[in-house]
Amino acid sequence: MIRAFFVVVSGLVVLCAFVLPRFQIEADLDAVLPEQNFSESIDSALDEIKSNFQRRITVVLVSRSGDSVLDEQALDGASIRLRNQLSSIPNVSLLPGEEDLLDALVDGLSPYRFQLLSRSEKARLASDTNTELLDQAERRLYRVASPALLPFVEDPFGVHQQTLFDLISENSGSPAKENASDFRVISLMLGDQALRIGEQELLLERIDHALRVATTSADSKTHPVTDPATHVRPEIISYRSGVFFYSVDAAVRSKNEVMTISTISSIAVLCVLFFVFRSASAIALALGSMMFGIVAGVLTSHAVFGQIHVFTIVFGVGLIGVVIDYSLHFLFHSAHVDRRRLRSALTLSALTSIIGYGALFLSSLALLKAVAVFAVAGIAVALLTVVSLGPLLAPIAPRFLSLPMTAMQPLNRKLALVFAGFLLVVAGVLATTLFMTDPFDDRPEIFFKAPPALLQSDRQVASYTGDLEPGRFITFTGTTNKEVYDLYRSTQQMLQAQASLEKSQLVSILDWVPDTEEQRSNYEQQQRLYGELGLIGALFNRLDLTGQDSQLRSDFADASERILEPDTVLTLLGEALPVSWVRTDNNITALAFLRKGEGIDALDAKSWPGNGVNYINLTKRTQAALQAQRESAGWILLMSMVITALLLAVAFRDVKAALLALVPASSCMAALALLSMLGVGINLFHTMACFLVLGFGLDYVIFVRQMTWHAPALDLEEPAQDRRRETMSTPSIDGGSPTLQAIALSFITSQLSFGLLALSSISIVQAFGVTLFIGNSVNLMGAVIVRALAPVPVLKRSKK
Amino acid sequence: MPLKSSGHFFVDCKTGVIWATRKPIEEVLVARRDGSSFLIQEQSESKLRSATAKRMARLLLSLVGGDSRELERRFIIAATGENPATKESSPLRSLESDAVQKQGWVLTPKSRRVARAISHITLRHQIFTGKSAPSTHLSDDTRKVEADNPAERSARDRRTTITHTELMIEIVDQQGLTTRIQAKHLLHEHAAASCDDAQHIDQRACELLTGRAIDSSPESTGRG
């Protein structure tokens, strides 16, 4: 029956495994964060910004030969080459360059030019006399290097052109803009396909190749860019910035490191298993049960949630590492003990793990729920594999290991009690120390150590393009445009007064587009230029262009009722700027970015009234979410311990059996406290590793209790053998205990598989490995103590 | 009727250009090759900071300096009367080598944005000849050569030399409005005169061009 069920399950698993490559594997940290209770419009804006931020790559090409003309020629050539190269890469779209954006703005804003006035132009119109304005217009006309965005007859006073320049310069936020001749900025957006883990490395290679071609082809013989006098050739340096680069770097480093560690550990585990069992089928059972478990976990989790997060796989695979115990115990005991008893021990072990890990499903957090589903399905299938396939194997006589812990089996009961008491006291003291201090560290930065070269490149790009705080925004939500603008202005004033923030540190679409009232006021102010009695007539008369002002006057009259909306500007800018103005059925939300500078950190401590104004710090939000995940996992861990303790009491029909749960509990506590004493901040990943420590600990004590304490009384001829309880129940091989041998082997393989991860430089992996290494070591000590605490069996003497 | 302005200019391949407009307005633009540029008006002097203003200053540098590669990058170039659409090679190269008396080119902008405001630019370069320059305008080296060899001096006296060149830049916008900017470049023998020797060029402009006065230049932002 079990085998038939196994055949069906394994058939399904194998079948589904073929479709695995088509699975949606999520790698975004935000996907595992709890939902925030923002409004629909804020959520929508944040989603847009997050997507824009994650998919955006910015490249800056710099040339500083000291000759602006040469620099410009070299940079223009390099820009064209780079754009050509990048445009040929699939899943990459180039954003319009600065010139194209300016074109789009000039074209798009031209009909609204009478509604716009920059601060300086407003002041000029308010303060300058008619004569001064006329003189300036004439001077501008004759100036040899006067830039022209609009034809003279459309903008004779230069008001609109200067307003556009001011808007761009005030809102670009980059001090480097004035040296625009010696650098070029190229931005691109990655398609969703490009963000997939498998695609990233290839894409990185292509982007780097494009950069190499762009920056090194400047010395092409066909079109050399050199100073004919000095033969100086400008050197072009490229800097790149984007979340993508960090993501690929982390993925590559993780892959390489985990691959190295896992290769070493796999070889070591295989060697140990082969040394002990000397049987390929035994090793196949051990590894096969894990593989089936992992595949089942992935498939079930994906089926339940529609996708699977990379964290779910990492945690899930880690947690079901415990299933190797099932095959090891089976292989050690199957030849010597009643199969039904062995099966019940295996089932109890699996059941406690399923309950322990399954409790994670009670969490409100998606990540922990998914891990629970993964682990439960994986453990169940692994157990099914062992109990179905195990009996098919030929009996195996494992080679016993000569290990110190196996020699401890005749440990004195009193000594064991003292040792247990000592360990519990130490664990208690450590636990108290742990909770009296604040040993936790949930900062997102600790999970991610960026290489200095990437950070340096990022800083360089920021210095050219303007440095906005990456994850801090203020949102303004209202039901009308006016309400949103009022909130924006009052917040600007409040921040200037309270947080010593410069007005220019707040960057918003609202700076580009004045509110309706101001647009009308701007229009009215320009009556002086283009109205019935406007200066335009006097200017054109002065230039002998009489009569040519009629079109401009007519354009001005037509524009009287026109109002520029933020949506219009955002449409013009496309993806070049993240969406910062969202309109839903009921609300309008404007989003302001924050420019780096003094006073920004004070915003975190400030209390926000919340009446339509929300301050959002995504880093803090992530930190809070990670803290919530850790706390939730911690409480569930505690609850799992209590539940499994009760289950042990029920299963063994002995209240004292509940105390067995103290072993994994002490192990977890010891691991966390020791790490804390060593200055390591406890985070979500340490807590998740504790679930694995719990799983291993429970396995150890359950098998010790089930296989040694419940030994049937045997008829013994020699009282001298009384103390050899293990050998009474399960005949020894070379004088060792099969249960302790199985536990020792499990300990060795788990330390090789997971404990070695402690050597990793990736903090997440290291946290998992080091917790397991310490915790499982304490588990082993606990198992030996439990083994020594077994009651002396009542012996029946045979009648002679 | 084109709107006309006139003035003088001085060009130095290494340092840059000074463009001094005299009529109908008084204004001097100093465009340096290192990318910085300055505007001197009646009573004020400012450094141009906007990227677009600087770009225009560099364009002037290319126009006046005859930087054919830079101009070809920005414009379709045709000799006066030619159709720029059918023009393949650049006649501007002749500016560098041919001893022409009068030459004109039509520059049609390639950039859509520039083309929105400017239909085309006509560039005319006229060379005026006359008697050789007086010895006071000669370089020290030349004077030394002539002192050692009187025959050299008499040969120079007999020669007809270039007295000045005149550059006219005519900007025609999309509405047909034409602005004509005309400036004289007074040359000296061997075309090696320093900025300080150039007539009609302010001392202050020379200081800004050569970098002697950069440190003391005002930091105010000039209007584009």
PDB file of C-alpha atoms in Angstrom, chain A residues 447-631:
ATOM      1  CA  PHE A 447      22.613  40.677   4.405  1.00  0.00           C
ATOM      2  CA  PHE A 448      24.384  42.395   1.637  1.00  0.00           C
ATOM      3  CA  LYS A 449      28.001  43.491   1.573  1.00  0.00           C
ATOM      4  CA  ALA A 450      28.562  45.329  -1.667  1.00  0.00           C
ATOM      5  CA  PRO A 451      32.043  45.217  -3.174  1.00  0.00           C
ATOM      6  CA  PRO A 452      33.912  48.540  -2.892  1.00  0.00           C
ATOM      7  CA  ALA A 453      34.382  48.820  -6.668  1.00  0.00           C
ATOM      8  CA  LEU A 454      30.614  48.777  -7.261  1.00  0.00           C
ATOM      9  CA  LEU A 455      30.024  51.315  -4.517  1.00  0.00           C
ATOM     10  CA  GLN A 456      32.720  53.581  -5.921  1.00  0.00           C
ATOM     11  CA  SER A 457      31.219  53.398  -9.407  1.00  0.00           C
ATOM     12  CA  ASP A 458      27.796  54.111  -7.935  1.00  0.00           C
ATOM     13  CA  ARG A 459      29.110  57.190  -6.145  1.00  0.00           C
ATOM     14  CA  GLN A 460      30.720  58.452  -9.349  1.00  0.00           C
ATOM     15  CA  VAL A 461      27.474  58.073 -11.264  1.00  0.00           C
ATOM     16  CA  ALA A 462      25.598  59.851  -8.485  1.00  0.00           C
ATOM     17  CA  SER A 463      28.042  62.756  -8.611  1.00  0.00           C
ATOM     18  CA  TYR A 464      27.189  63.292 -12.288  1.00  0.00           C
ATOM     19  CA  THR A 465      23.499  62.572 -12.296  1.00  0.00           C
ATOM     20  CA  GLY A 466      22.377  63.972  -8.946  1.00  0.00           C
ATOM     21  CA  ASP A 467      22.238  62.030  -5.777  1.00  0.00           C
ATOM     22  CA  LEU A 468      18.762  61.152  -4.542  1.00  0.00           C
ATOM     23  CA  GLU A 469      18.175  59.140  -1.402  1.00  0.00           C
ATOM     24  CA  PRO A 470      17.477  55.691  -2.833  1.00  0.00           C
ATOM     25  CA  GLY A 471      14.636  54.550  -0.632  1.00  0.00           C
ATOM     26  CA  ARG A 472      13.110  57.631   0.965  1.00  0.00           C
ATOM     27  CA  PHE A 473      10.027  59.409  -0.254  1.00  0.00           C
ATOM     28  CA  ILE A 474       7.316  61.669   1.011  1.00  0.00           C
ATOM     29  CA  THR A 475       3.859  61.156  -0.432  1.00  0.00           C
ATOM     30  CA  PHE A 476       1.111  63.753  -0.590  1.00  0.00           C
ATOM     31  CA  THR A 477      -2.386  62.448  -1.041  1.00  0.00           C
ATOM     32  CA  GLY A 478      -5.502  64.498  -1.590  1.00  0.00           C
ATOM     33  CA  THR A 479      -8.742  64.475  -3.482  1.00  0.00           C
ATOM     34  CA  THR A 480      -7.973  67.544  -5.605  1.00  0.00           C
ATOM     35  CA  ASN A 481      -4.848  68.985  -7.224  1.00  0.00           C
ATOM     36  CA  LYS A 482      -5.052  72.010  -4.960  1.00  0.00           C
ATOM     37  CA  GLU A 483      -5.129  69.863  -1.854  1.00  0.00           C
ATOM     38  CA  VAL A 484      -2.013  67.989  -2.973  1.00  0.00           C
ATOM     39  CA  TYR A 485      -0.162  71.201  -3.806  1.00  0.00           C
ATOM     40  CA  ASP A 486      -1.134  72.744  -0.467  1.00  0.00           C
ATOM     41  CA  LEU A 487       0.145  69.692   1.377  1.00  0.00           C
ATOM     42  CA  TYR A 488       3.382  69.850  -0.575  1.00  0.00           C
ATOM     43  CA  ARG A 489       3.976  73.507   0.172  1.00  0.00           C
ATOM     44  CA  SER A 490       3.110  73.259   3.848  1.00  0.00           C
ATOM     45  CA  THR A 491       5.407  70.228   4.188  1.00  0.00           C
ATOM     46  CA  GLN A 492       8.210  72.078   2.429  1.00  0.00           C
ATOM     47  CA  GLN A 493       7.873  74.939   4.887  1.00  0.00           C
ATOM     48  CA  MET A 494       7.605  72.637   7.864  1.00  0.00           C
ATOM     49  CA  LEU A 495      10.699  70.653   6.855  1.00  0.00           C
ATOM     50  CA  GLN A 496      12.686  73.798   6.289  1.00  0.00           C
ATOM     51  CA  ALA A 497      11.752  75.035   9.734  1.00  0.00           C
ATOM     52  CA  GLN A 498      11.940  71.811  11.732  1.00  0.00           C
ATOM     53  CA  ALA A 499      14.342  69.511   9.960  1.00  0.00           C
ATOM     54  CA  SER A 500      16.769  72.103   8.618  1.00  0.00           C
ATOM     55  CA  LEU A 501      16.127  70.761   5.175  1.00  0.00           C
ATOM     56  CA  GLU A 502      16.856  72.916   2.140  1.00  0.00           C
ATOM     57  CA  LYS A 503      13.861  73.476  -0.079  1.00  0.00           C
ATOM     58  CA  SER A 504      15.811  72.091  -3.009  1.00  0.00           C
ATOM     59  CA  GLN A 505      16.279  68.789  -1.197  1.00  0.00           C
ATOM     60  CA  LEU A 506      12.665  67.936  -1.922  1.00  0.00           C
ATOM     61  CA  VAL A 507      12.288  66.924  -5.564  1.00  0.00           C
ATOM     62  CA  SER A 508       8.855  66.483  -7.055  1.00  0.00           C
ATOM     63  CA  ILE A 509       6.883  66.776 -10.241  1.00  0.00           C
ATOM     64  CA  LEU A 510       5.133  69.607  -8.410  1.00  0.00           C
ATOM     65  CA  ASP A 511       8.325  71.651  -8.864  1.00  0.00           C
ATOM     66  CA  TRP A 512       7.986  71.231 -12.618  1.00  0.00           C
ATOM     67  CA  VAL A 513       4.314  71.982 -12.835  1.00  0.00           C
ATOM     68  CA  PRO A 514       2.884  74.901 -10.869  1.00  0.00           C
ATOM     69  CA  ASP A 515      -0.601  74.582  -9.456  1.00  0.00           C
ATOM     70  CA  THR A 516      -3.583  75.986 -11.338  1.00  0.00           C
ATOM     71  CA  GLU A 517      -3.570  79.244  -9.426  1.00  0.00           C
ATOM     72  CA  GLU A 518       0.099  79.885 -10.108  1.00  0.00           C
ATOM     73  CA  GLN A 519      -0.277  78.994 -13.768  1.00  0.00           C
ATOM     74  CA  ARG A 520      -3.030  81.608 -14.067  1.00  0.00           C
ATOM     75  CA  SER A 521      -0.859  84.121 -12.231  1.00  0.00           C
ATOM     76  CA  ASN A 522       2.060  83.349 -14.589  1.00  0.00           C
ATOM     77  CA  TYR A 523      -0.217  83.935 -17.540  1.00  0.00           C
ATOM     78  CA  GLU A 524      -1.379  87.227 -16.118  1.00  0.00           C
ATOM     79  CA  GLN A 525       2.214  88.324 -15.513  1.00  0.00           C
ATOM     80  CA  GLN A 526       2.991  87.740 -19.180  1.00  0.00           C
ATOM     81  CA  GLN A 527       0.169  90.074 -20.250  1.00  0.00           C
ATOM     82  CA  ARG A 528       2.860  92.701 -19.896  1.00  0.00           C
ATOM     83  CA  LEU A 529       4.747  91.072 -22.756  1.00  0.00           C
ATOM     84  CA  TYR A 530       2.093  89.664 -25.056  1.00  0.00           C
ATOM     85  CA  GLY A 531      -1.201  91.321 -24.042  1.00  0.00           C
ATOM     86  CA  GLU A 532      -3.066  94.023 -25.885  1.00  0.00           C
ATOM     87  CA  LEU A 533      -0.607  96.706 -24.764  1.00  0.00           C
ATOM     88  CA  GLY A 534       2.291  94.315 -24.355  1.00  0.00           C
ATOM     89  CA  LEU A 535       5.934  95.094 -25.012  1.00  0.00           C
ATOM     90  CA  ILE A 536       6.005  92.761 -27.983  1.00  0.00           C
ATOM     91  CA  GLY A 537       4.776  95.543 -30.222  1.00  0.00           C
ATOM     92  CA  ALA A 538       7.487  97.922 -29.064  1.00  0.00           C
ATOM     93  CA  LEU A 539      10.179  95.270 -29.509  1.00  0.00           C
ATOM     94  CA  PHE A 540       9.144  94.347 -33.021  1.00  0.00           C
ATOM     95  CA  ASN A 541       8.915  98.010 -33.936  1.00  0.00           C
ATOM     96  CA  ARG A 542      12.412  98.589 -32.620  1.00  0.00           C
ATOM     97  CA  LEU A 543      13.677  95.705 -34.789  1.00  0.00           C
ATOM     98  CA  ASP A 544      11.726  96.857 -37.848  1.00  0.00           C
ATOM     99  CA  LEU A 545       9.599  93.736 -37.667  1.00  0.00           C
ATOM    100  CA  THR A 546       6.298  95.553 -37.372  1.00  0.00           C
ATOM    101  CA  GLY A 547       3.304  93.307 -37.820  1.00  0.00           C
ATOM    102  CA  GLN A 548       5.152  90.077 -37.228  1.00  0.00           C
ATOM    103  CA  ASP A 549       3.916  89.893 -33.643  1.00  0.00           C
ATOM    104  CA  SER A 550       0.320  89.013 -34.523  1.00  0.00           C
ATOM    105  CA  GLN A 551       0.821  85.237 -34.408  1.00  0.00           C
ATOM    106  CA  LEU A 552       2.421  85.420 -30.990  1.00  0.00           C
ATOM    107  CA  ARG A 553      -0.367  87.627 -29.650  1.00  0.00           C
ATOM    108  CA  SER A 554      -2.912  85.214 -31.052  1.00  0.00           C
ATOM    109  CA  ASP A 555      -1.101  82.188 -29.481  1.00  0.00           C
ATOM    110  CA  PHE A 556      -1.102  83.997 -26.170  1.00  0.00           C
ATOM    111  CA  ALA A 557      -4.826  84.756 -26.350  1.00  0.00           C
ATOM    112  CA  ASP A 558      -5.612  81.122 -27.249  1.00  0.00           C
ATOM    113  CA  ALA A 559      -3.672  79.844 -24.266  1.00  0.00           C
ATOM    114  CA  SER A 560      -5.664  81.829 -21.714  1.00  0.00           C
ATOM    115  CA  GLU A 561      -7.649  78.842 -20.402  1.00  0.00           C
ATOM    116  CA  ARG A 562      -4.940  76.239 -20.832  1.00  0.00           C
ATOM    117  CA  ILE A 563      -3.664  74.427 -17.708  1.00  0.00           C
ATOM    118  CA  LEU A 564      -0.688  72.096 -17.640  1.00  0.00           C
ATOM    119  CA  GLU A 565      -1.288  68.890 -15.667  1.00  0.00           C
ATOM    120  CA  PRO A 566       1.505  66.818 -14.064  1.00  0.00           C
ATOM    121  CA  ASP A 567       0.342  63.780 -16.067  1.00  0.00           C
ATOM    122  CA  THR A 568       1.221  65.654 -19.260  1.00  0.00           C
ATOM    123  CA  VAL A 569       4.812  66.239 -18.157  1.00  0.00           C
ATOM    124  CA  LEU A 570       5.200  62.661 -16.941  1.00  0.00           C
ATOM    125  CA  THR A 571       3.953  61.401 -20.282  1.00  0.00           C
ATOM    126  CA  LEU A 572       6.583  63.546 -21.997  1.00  0.00           C
ATOM    127  CA  LEU A 573       9.327  62.179 -19.778  1.00  0.00           C
ATOM    128  CA  GLY A 574       8.219  58.545 -20.076  1.00  0.00           C
ATOM    129  CA  GLU A 575      10.305  56.112 -18.053  1.00  0.00           C
ATOM    130  CA  ALA A 576      13.131  58.643 -17.809  1.00  0.00           C
ATOM    131  CA  LEU A 577      11.620  59.716 -14.506  1.00  0.00           C
ATOM    132  CA  PRO A 578       9.852  57.348 -12.130  1.00  0.00           C
ATOM    133  CA  VAL A 579       6.135  57.943 -11.871  1.00  0.00           C
ATOM    134  CA  SER A 580       5.556  60.468  -9.140  1.00  0.00           C
ATOM    135  CA  TRP A 581       1.957  61.485  -9.732  1.00  0.00           C
ATOM    136  CA  VAL A 582      -0.718  58.857  -9.475  1.00  0.00           C
ATOM    137  CA  ARG A 583      -4.417  59.429  -9.964  1.00  0.00           C
ATOM    138  CA  THR A 584      -6.918  56.821  -8.836  1.00  0.00           C
ATOM    139  CA  ASP A 585     -10.708  56.984  -8.739  1.00  0.00           C
ATOM    140  CA  ASN A 586     -10.768  58.749  -5.399  1.00  0.00           C
ATOM    141  CA  ASN A 587      -7.324  60.151  -4.781  1.00  0.00           C
ATOM    142  CA  ILE A 588      -4.334  61.878  -6.232  1.00  0.00           C
ATOM    143  CA  THR A 589      -0.905  61.097  -4.828  1.00  0.00           C
ATOM    144  CA  ALA A 590       2.212  63.089  -5.572  1.00  0.00           C
ATOM    145  CA  LEU A 591       5.515  61.651  -4.586  1.00  0.00           C
ATOM    146  CA  ALA A 592       8.555  63.706  -3.621  1.00  0.00           C
ATOM    147  CA  PHE A 593      12.088  62.332  -3.680  1.00  0.00           C
ATOM    148  CA  LEU A 594      14.731  63.510  -1.263  1.00  0.00           C
ATOM    149  CA  ARG A 595      18.088  64.791  -2.303  1.00  0.00           C
ATOM    150  CA  LYS A 596      21.032  63.674  -0.186  1.00  0.00           C
ATOM    151  CA  GLY A 597      22.286  66.186   2.311  1.00  0.00           C
ATOM    152  CA  GLU A 598      22.129  67.300   5.892  1.00  0.00           C
ATOM    153  CA  GLY A 599      18.879  66.923   7.771  1.00  0.00           C
ATOM    154  CA  ILE A 600      17.670  63.845   5.914  1.00  0.00           C
ATOM    155  CA  ASP A 601      18.241  61.458   8.810  1.00  0.00           C
ATOM    156  CA  ALA A 602      16.196  63.714  11.070  1.00  0.00           C
ATOM    157  CA  LEU A 603      13.160  62.767   9.005  1.00  0.00           C
ATOM    158  CA  ASP A 604      13.259  59.240  10.451  1.00  0.00           C
ATOM    159  CA  ALA A 605      12.891  60.550  13.981  1.00  0.00           C
ATOM    160  CA  LYS A 606      10.269  63.130  13.109  1.00  0.00           C
ATOM    161  CA  SER A 607       6.639  62.434  13.908  1.00  0.00           C
ATOM    162  CA  TRP A 608       4.434  62.720  10.824  1.00  0.00           C
ATOM    163  CA  PRO A 609       0.884  63.961  11.202  1.00  0.00           C
ATOM    164  CA  GLY A 610      -0.373  61.561   8.551  1.00  0.00           C
ATOM    165  CA  ASN A 611      -3.115  63.873   7.251  1.00  0.00           C
ATOM    166  CA  GLY A 612      -2.348  63.073   3.655  1.00  0.00           C
ATOM    167  CA  VAL A 613       1.424  63.251   4.136  1.00  0.00           C
ATOM    168  CA  ASN A 614       3.375  60.020   4.523  1.00  0.00           C
ATOM    169  CA  TYR A 615       7.093  59.680   4.974  1.00  0.00           C
ATOM    170  CA  ILE A 616       8.336  56.375   3.597  1.00  0.00           C
ATOM    171  CA  ASN A 617      11.776  55.004   4.281  1.00  0.00           C
ATOM    172  CA  LEU A 618      12.035  51.736   2.400  1.00  0.00           C
ATOM    173  CA  THR A 619      15.223  50.725   4.214  1.00  0.00           C
ATOM    174  CA  LYS A 620      13.535  51.166   7.573  1.00  0.00           C
ATOM    175  CA  ARG A 621      10.469  49.458   6.199  1.00  0.00           C
ATOM    176  CA  THR A 622      12.540  46.482   5.103  1.00  0.00           C
ATOM    177  CA  GLN A 623      14.262  46.446   8.472  1.00  0.00           C
ATOM    178  CA  ALA A 624      10.899  46.468  10.225  1.00  0.00           C
ATOM    179  CA  ALA A 625       9.685  43.686   7.972  1.00  0.00           C
ATOM    180  CA  LEU A 626      12.759  41.569   8.652  1.00  0.00           C
ATOM    181  CA  GLN A 627      12.283  42.200  12.355  1.00  0.00           C
ATOM    182  CA  ALA A 628       8.657  41.124  12.044  1.00  0.00           C
ATOM    183  CA  GLN A 629       9.726  37.979  10.178  1.00  0.00           C
ATOM    184  CA  ARG A 630      12.322  37.205  12.842  1.00  0.00           C
ATOM    185  CA  GLU A 631       9.958  37.817  15.738  1.00  0.00           C
TER     186      GLU A 631
END
